[in-house]
PDB file of C-alpha atoms in Angstrom:
ATOM      1  CA  UNK T  19     -12.899  20.222  -2.769  1.00 59.00           C
ATOM      2  CA  UNK T  20     -13.825  17.257  -0.975  1.00 78.00           C
ATOM      3  CA  UNK T  21     -11.373  15.010   0.488  1.00 90.00           C
ATOM      4  CA  UNK T  22      -9.237  12.170  -0.066  1.00 91.00           C
ATOM      5  CA  UNK T  23     -10.947   9.111   0.252  1.00 89.00           C
ATOM      6  CA  UNK T  24      -8.972   5.628   0.332  1.00 90.00           C
ATOM      7  CA  UNK T  25     -12.159   3.062   0.526  1.00 89.00           C
ATOM      8  CA  UNK T  26     -14.139   5.567  -2.818  1.00 91.00           C
ATOM      9  CA  UNK T  27     -10.567   5.210  -5.155  1.00 91.00           C
ATOM     10  CA  UNK T  28     -10.980   1.681  -4.451  1.00 90.00           C
ATOM     11  CA  UNK T  29     -14.742   1.940  -4.844  1.00 91.00           C
ATOM     12  CA  UNK T  30     -14.271   3.131  -8.051  1.00 92.00           C
ATOM     13  CA  UNK T  31     -11.202   1.410  -9.673  1.00 92.00           C
ATOM     14  CA  UNK T  32     -13.441  -1.945  -8.556  1.00 91.00           C
ATOM     15  CA  UNK T  33     -17.309  -0.558 -10.429  1.00 93.00           C
ATOM     16  CA  UNK T  34     -14.526   0.578 -13.576  1.00 94.00           C
ATOM     17  CA  UNK T  35     -13.291  -3.079 -13.241  1.00 92.00           C
ATOM     18  CA  UNK T  36     -17.201  -4.640 -13.684  1.00 92.00           C
ATOM     19  CA  UNK T  37     -18.188  -1.444 -16.660  1.00 95.00           C
ATOM     20  CA  UNK T  38     -15.269  -2.947 -18.444  1.00 94.00           C
ATOM     21  CA  UNK T  39     -15.927  -6.662 -17.416  1.00 92.00           C
ATOM     22  CA  UNK T  40     -19.621  -5.610 -18.321  1.00 92.00           C
ATOM     23  CA  UNK T  41     -19.253  -3.951 -22.046  1.00 95.00           C
ATOM     24  CA  UNK T  42     -17.417  -7.192 -22.951  1.00 93.00           C
ATOM     25  CA  UNK T  43     -19.567  -9.611 -21.555  1.00 91.00           C
ATOM     26  CA  UNK T  44     -22.511  -7.903 -23.618  1.00 93.00           C
ATOM     27  CA  UNK T  45     -20.363  -6.149 -26.556  1.00 95.00           C
ATOM     28  CA  UNK T  46     -18.485  -9.200 -27.593  1.00 93.00           C
ATOM     29  CA  UNK T  47     -20.413 -12.260 -29.100  1.00 92.00           C
ATOM     30  CA  UNK T  48     -17.287 -14.475 -30.324  1.00 93.00           C
ATOM     31  CA  UNK T  49     -16.816 -17.172 -27.163  1.00 89.00           C
ATOM     32  CA  UNK T  50     -12.633 -16.406 -27.913  1.00 89.00           C
ATOM     33  CA  UNK T  51     -12.965 -12.485 -28.725  1.00 93.00           C
ATOM     34  CA  UNK T  52     -15.131 -12.230 -25.722  1.00 91.00           C
ATOM     35  CA  UNK T  53     -12.428 -14.468 -23.726  1.00 90.00           C
ATOM     36  CA  UNK T  54      -9.983 -12.055 -24.985  1.00 91.00           C
ATOM     37  CA  UNK T  55     -11.376  -8.947 -24.138  1.00 93.00           C
ATOM     38  CA  UNK T  56     -11.959 -10.191 -20.658  1.00 92.00           C
ATOM     39  CA  UNK T  57      -8.029 -10.911 -20.110  1.00 92.00           C
ATOM     40  CA  UNK T  58      -7.270  -7.923 -21.634  1.00 94.00           C
ATOM     41  CA  UNK T  59      -8.964  -6.184 -19.191  1.00 94.00           C
ATOM     42  CA  UNK T  60      -7.611  -8.167 -16.016  1.00 92.00           C
ATOM     43  CA  UNK T  61      -4.170  -7.873 -17.753  1.00 94.00           C
ATOM     44  CA  UNK T  62      -4.523  -4.260 -18.236  1.00 94.00           C
ATOM     45  CA  UNK T  63      -5.446  -3.775 -14.495  1.00 93.00           C
ATOM     46  CA  UNK T  64      -2.508  -5.777 -12.966  1.00 92.00           C
ATOM     47  CA  UNK T  65      -0.056  -4.195 -15.565  1.00 92.00           C
ATOM     48  CA  UNK T  66      -1.379  -0.744 -14.256  1.00 93.00           C
ATOM     49  CA  UNK T  67      -0.604  -1.757 -10.516  1.00 90.00           C
ATOM     50  CA  UNK T  68       1.839  -4.515  -9.768  1.00 90.00           C
ATOM     51  CA  UNK T  69       5.036  -2.706  -9.778  1.00 90.00           C
ATOM     52  CA  UNK T  70       7.687  -2.652 -12.377  1.00 86.00           C
ATOM     53  CA  UNK T  71       9.468  -5.562 -11.220  1.00 87.00           C
ATOM     54  CA  UNK T  72       7.218  -7.959 -12.303  1.00 90.00           C
ATOM     55  CA  UNK T  73       4.932  -8.611 -15.245  1.00 91.00           C
ATOM     56  CA  UNK T  74       1.950 -10.445 -16.630  1.00 93.00           C
ATOM     57  CA  UNK T  75       0.865 -11.804 -19.838  1.00 93.00           C
ATOM     58  CA  UNK T  76      -1.214 -14.478 -21.328  1.00 94.00           C
ATOM     59  CA  UNK T  77       1.797 -17.243 -21.885  1.00 95.00           C
ATOM     60  CA  UNK T  78       2.657 -20.776 -21.957  1.00 96.00           C
ATOM     61  CA  UNK T  79       5.261 -22.252 -19.792  1.00 95.00           C
ATOM     62  CA  UNK T  80       8.811 -23.679 -20.074  1.00 94.00           C
ATOM     63  CA  UNK T  81      11.056 -25.863 -17.921  1.00 93.00           C
ATOM     64  CA  UNK T  82      14.239 -26.904 -17.321  1.00 90.00           C
ATOM     65  CA  UNK T  83      13.333 -30.250 -19.043  1.00 93.00           C
ATOM     66  CA  UNK T  84      11.903 -28.845 -22.063  1.00 94.00           C
ATOM     67  CA  UNK T  85       8.483 -29.647 -20.643  1.00 95.00           C
ATOM     68  CA  UNK T  86       5.894 -27.072 -21.218  1.00 96.00           C
ATOM     69  CA  UNK T  87       2.476 -25.801 -19.944  1.00 96.00           C
ATOM     70  CA  UNK T  88      -0.610 -24.989 -21.926  1.00 96.00           C
ATOM     71  CA  UNK T  89      -1.711 -21.606 -22.521  1.00 94.00           C
ATOM     72  CA  UNK T  90      -2.376 -19.666 -19.522  1.00 95.00           C
ATOM     73  CA  UNK T  91      -4.563 -16.246 -19.391  1.00 94.00           C
ATOM     74  CA  UNK T  92      -2.611 -14.254 -16.725  1.00 94.00           C
ATOM     75  CA  UNK T  93       0.851 -15.246 -15.557  1.00 94.00           C
ATOM     76  CA  UNK T  94       2.764 -13.159 -13.167  1.00 93.00           C
ATOM     77  CA  UNK T  95       6.486 -13.232 -13.835  1.00 92.00           C
ATOM     78  CA  UNK T  96       9.692 -11.585 -12.753  1.00 90.00           C
ATOM     79  CA  UNK T  97      11.201 -10.108 -15.262  1.00 84.00           C
ATOM     80  CA  UNK T  98      14.026  -8.498 -13.525  1.00 81.00           C
ATOM     81  CA  UNK T  99      15.730 -11.719 -12.582  1.00 77.00           C
ATOM     82  CA  UNK T 100      14.743 -13.875 -16.043  1.00 80.00           C
ATOM     83  CA  UNK T 101      15.108 -13.421 -19.424  1.00 81.00           C
ATOM     84  CA  UNK T 102      12.235 -14.533 -21.882  1.00 80.00           C
ATOM     85  CA  UNK T 103      12.719 -17.636 -23.113  1.00 85.00           C
ATOM     86  CA  UNK T 104      10.984 -16.845 -26.488  1.00 89.00           C
ATOM     87  CA  UNK T 105       9.166 -14.181 -27.627  1.00 86.00           C
ATOM     88  CA  UNK T 106       7.367 -12.969 -31.095  1.00 88.00           C
ATOM     89  CA  UNK T 107       4.696 -11.648 -32.944  1.00 90.00           C
ATOM     90  CA  UNK T 108       3.073 -11.464 -28.786  1.00 85.00           C
ATOM     91  CA  UNK T 109       3.961 -15.414 -28.560  1.00 91.00           C
ATOM     92  CA  UNK T 110       5.982 -15.671 -24.874  1.00 92.00           C
ATOM     93  CA  UNK T 111       6.851 -18.343 -23.375  1.00 94.00           C
ATOM     94  CA  UNK T 112       8.360 -17.881 -19.897  1.00 93.00           C
ATOM     95  CA  UNK T 113      10.305 -20.087 -17.581  1.00 93.00           C
ATOM     96  CA  UNK T 114       9.201 -21.855 -15.078  1.00 92.00           C
ATOM     97  CA  UNK T 115      11.607 -20.035 -12.174  1.00 90.00           C
ATOM     98  CA  UNK T 116      10.515 -16.669 -13.175  1.00 91.00           C
ATOM     99  CA  UNK T 117       5.932 -17.425 -12.566  1.00 92.00           C
ATOM    100  CA  UNK T 118       4.388 -16.126  -9.284  1.00 91.00           C
ATOM    101  CA  UNK T 119       1.047 -16.713 -10.478  1.00 91.00           C
ATOM    102  CA  UNK T 120      -1.370 -18.284 -13.257  1.00 93.00           C
ATOM    103  CA  UNK T 121      -5.114 -17.721 -13.741  1.00 90.00           C
ATOM    104  CA  UNK T 122      -7.464 -18.634 -15.662  1.00 91.00           C
ATOM    105  CA  UNK T 123     -10.386 -15.835 -16.881  1.00 90.00           C
ATOM    106  CA  UNK T 124     -14.096 -17.475 -17.364  1.00 86.00           C
ATOM    107  CA  UNK T 125     -16.709 -15.632 -18.166  1.00 81.00           C
ATOM    108  CA  UNK T 126     -18.860 -17.768 -15.837  1.00 81.00           C
ATOM    109  CA  UNK T 127     -18.602 -19.736 -12.489  1.00 83.00           C
ATOM    110  CA  UNK T 128     -19.771 -23.343 -13.450  1.00 86.00           C
ATOM    111  CA  UNK T 129     -17.938 -27.117 -13.037  1.00 88.00           C
ATOM    112  CA  UNK T 130     -17.109 -27.355 -16.863  1.00 89.00           C
ATOM    113  CA  UNK T 131     -15.599 -23.760 -15.477  1.00 88.00           C
ATOM    114  CA  UNK T 132     -13.573 -24.699 -13.012  1.00 89.00           C
ATOM    115  CA  UNK T 133     -12.572 -28.149 -14.060  1.00 89.00           C
ATOM    116  CA  UNK T 134     -11.585 -26.814 -17.280  1.00 91.00           C
ATOM    117  CA  UNK T 135      -9.072 -24.123 -15.589  1.00 90.00           C
ATOM    118  CA  UNK T 136      -8.093 -26.877 -12.529  1.00 91.00           C
ATOM    119  CA  UNK T 137      -5.964 -28.636 -15.937  1.00 92.00           C
ATOM    120  CA  UNK T 138      -4.452 -25.853 -17.671  1.00 93.00           C
ATOM    121  CA  UNK T 139      -3.417 -24.337 -14.421  1.00 90.00           C
ATOM    122  CA  UNK T 140      -1.667 -27.769 -13.181  1.00 92.00           C
ATOM    123  CA  UNK T 141      -0.403 -28.137 -16.379  1.00 94.00           C
ATOM    124  CA  UNK T 142       2.231 -25.335 -15.150  1.00 94.00           C
ATOM    125  CA  UNK T 143       2.369 -26.920 -11.654  1.00 92.00           C
ATOM    126  CA  UNK T 144       3.661 -30.323 -12.892  1.00 93.00           C
ATOM    127  CA  UNK T 145       6.613 -28.064 -14.485  1.00 94.00           C
ATOM    128  CA  UNK T 146      10.229 -28.799 -12.835  1.00 91.00           C
ATOM    129  CA  UNK T 147      11.501 -25.607 -10.713  1.00 87.00           C
ATOM    130  CA  UNK T 148      14.969 -25.432  -9.837  1.00 84.00           C
ATOM    131  CA  UNK T 149      15.570 -23.502  -6.469  1.00 68.00           C
ATOM    132  CA  UNK T 150      17.865 -20.850  -7.005  1.00 62.00           C
ATOM    133  CA  UNK T 151      18.228 -18.004  -4.773  1.00 63.00           C
ATOM    134  CA  UNK T 152      16.059 -14.824  -5.920  1.00 60.00           C
ATOM    135  CA  UNK T 153      17.458 -11.292  -4.334  1.00 62.00           C
ATOM    136  CA  UNK T 154      15.333  -8.979  -3.402  1.00 62.00           C
ATOM    137  CA  UNK T 155      14.635  -5.983  -0.304  1.00 68.00           C
ATOM    138  CA  UNK T 156      14.576  -8.726   2.706  1.00 69.00           C
ATOM    139  CA  UNK T 157      17.564 -10.415   1.413  1.00 67.00           C
ATOM    140  CA  UNK T 158      17.900 -13.709  -0.900  1.00 63.00           C
ATOM    141  CA  UNK T 159      15.090 -16.610  -0.195  1.00 58.00           C
ATOM    142  CA  UNK T 160      15.279 -19.700  -2.205  1.00 53.00           C
ATOM    143  CA  UNK T 161      12.615 -21.183  -4.419  1.00 45.00           C
ATOM    144  CA  UNK T 162      10.773 -24.300  -2.926  1.00 44.00           C
ATOM    145  CA  UNK T 163      11.084 -26.384  -6.112  1.00 38.00           C
ATOM    146  CA  UNK T 164       7.774 -27.572  -6.103  1.00 36.00           C
ATOM    147  CA  UNK T 165       5.594 -25.223  -5.753  1.00 38.00           C
ATOM    148  CA  UNK T 166       6.624 -22.113  -7.256  1.00 38.00           C
ATOM    149  CA  UNK T 167       6.597 -19.337  -5.467  1.00 37.00           C
ATOM    150  CA  UNK T 168       3.928 -17.407  -3.208  1.00 35.00           C
ATOM    151  CA  UNK T 169       2.250 -14.462  -4.712  1.00 34.00           C
ATOM    152  CA  UNK T 170       1.464 -13.277  -1.114  1.00 33.00           C
ATOM    153  CA  UNK T 171      -1.992 -12.309  -1.930  1.00 32.00           C
ATOM    154  CA  UNK T 172      -4.976 -12.225  -0.553  1.00 33.00           C
ATOM    155  CA  UNK T 173      -7.956 -14.120  -1.101  1.00 36.00           C
ATOM    156  CA  UNK T 174     -11.801 -12.410  -1.911  1.00 39.00           C
ATOM    157  CA  UNK T 175     -13.974 -14.244  -1.484  1.00 41.00           C
ATOM    158  CA  UNK T 176     -17.520 -14.006  -1.985  1.00 45.00           C
ATOM    159  CA  UNK T 177     -19.569 -15.623   0.925  1.00 50.00           C
ATOM    160  CA  UNK T 178     -19.976 -19.353   0.415  1.00 53.00           C
ATOM    161  CA  UNK T 179     -18.260 -19.551  -3.050  1.00 50.00           C
ATOM    162  CA  UNK T 180     -15.345 -21.321  -2.211  1.00 53.00           C
ATOM    163  CA  UNK T 181     -16.692 -23.459  -0.619  1.00 58.00           C
ATOM    164  CA  UNK T 182     -19.535 -24.190  -3.605  1.00 56.00           C
ATOM    165  CA  UNK T 183     -16.863 -24.472  -5.731  1.00 53.00           C
ATOM    166  CA  UNK T 184     -14.934 -26.637  -3.670  1.00 57.00           C
ATOM    167  CA  UNK T 185     -18.281 -29.154  -4.198  1.00 57.00           C
ATOM    168  CA  UNK T 186     -18.180 -29.235  -8.013  1.00 54.00           C
ATOM    169  CA  UNK T 187     -14.454 -29.341  -8.157  1.00 53.00           C
ATOM    170  CA  UNK T 188     -12.896 -33.149  -9.270  1.00 51.00           C
ATOM    171  CA  UNK T 189     -11.671 -34.871  -5.813  1.00 54.00           C
ATOM    172  CA  UNK T 190      -8.419 -34.189  -6.431  1.00 50.00           C
ATOM    173  CA  UNK T 191      -8.595 -30.366  -6.933  1.00 47.00           C
ATOM    174  CA  UNK T 192     -10.487 -29.579  -4.134  1.00 46.00           C
ATOM    175  CA  UNK T 193      -8.226 -28.981  -1.292  1.00 48.00           C
ATOM    176  CA  UNK T 194      -6.531 -26.839  -3.759  1.00 47.00           C
ATOM    177  CA  UNK T 195      -8.932 -23.728  -4.148  1.00 45.00           C
ATOM    178  CA  UNK T 196      -6.585 -21.104  -2.386  1.00 42.00           C
ATOM    179  CA  UNK T 197      -7.462 -18.239  -4.134  1.00 44.00           C
ATOM    180  CA  UNK T 198     -10.451 -16.670  -5.932  1.00 46.00           C
ATOM    181  CA  UNK T 199     -11.056 -13.127  -6.716  1.00 44.00           C
ATOM    182  CA  UNK T 200     -14.923 -12.544  -7.918  1.00 41.00           C
ATOM    183  CA  UNK T 201     -15.723  -9.202  -9.548  1.00 40.00           C
ATOM    184  CA  UNK T 202     -18.735  -8.295  -9.455  1.00 40.00           C
ATOM    185  CA  UNK T 203     -21.481 -10.910 -11.782  1.00 40.00           C
ATOM    186  CA  UNK T 204     -18.649  -9.985 -15.086  1.00 40.00           C
ATOM    187  CA  UNK T 205     -16.035 -12.495 -14.364  1.00 45.00           C
ATOM    188  CA  UNK T 206     -13.522 -14.960 -12.732  1.00 48.00           C
ATOM    189  CA  UNK T 207      -9.910 -15.016 -11.316  1.00 50.00           C
ATOM    190  CA  UNK T 208      -8.915 -18.489 -10.127  1.00 49.00           C
ATOM    191  CA  UNK T 209      -5.948 -19.905  -8.715  1.00 46.00           C
ATOM    192  CA  UNK T 210      -4.969 -23.176  -7.458  1.00 43.00           C
ATOM    193  CA  UNK T 211      -2.110 -23.930  -5.429  1.00 37.00           C
TER     194      UNK T 211
END
């Protein structure tokens, strides 16, 4: 019997995700279905490994003034202290105060997809968030009402990718690309601050 290896476990997770994304890319011909398949891979990964308090799904986000975001591919949100505004037939509307992060999932990395992701995520950034204390193990914290919550996630950047994206991004977004998680050649997640 071989010994446990944490690096091997993480490598196996990476290989599994890469295989799933590659299978979707090679097998599904319809662009919308291909996108849904890629989103599903990322959502299943996050649902498996996030603590139960946090959930993720594809959703719309609404603020206290009734403004809505565009549909977001992946939303990580607090489910413990925040109810859904609306949840019916797989359509979810989540209050802005409960959102920790949003991601746009794309099959290819190019300037057009980066600009598209930026516009969609901007529709979340402009929402009004109220500032209330959030209970957690370290004591309550106050949410920054402009930027929302900080995910604490670490970036994983392929060498030179951030710089290349920043050069391609429209001017007002260049300094806001903060996280890019690249998995093989099979898919990308963007997070803009």
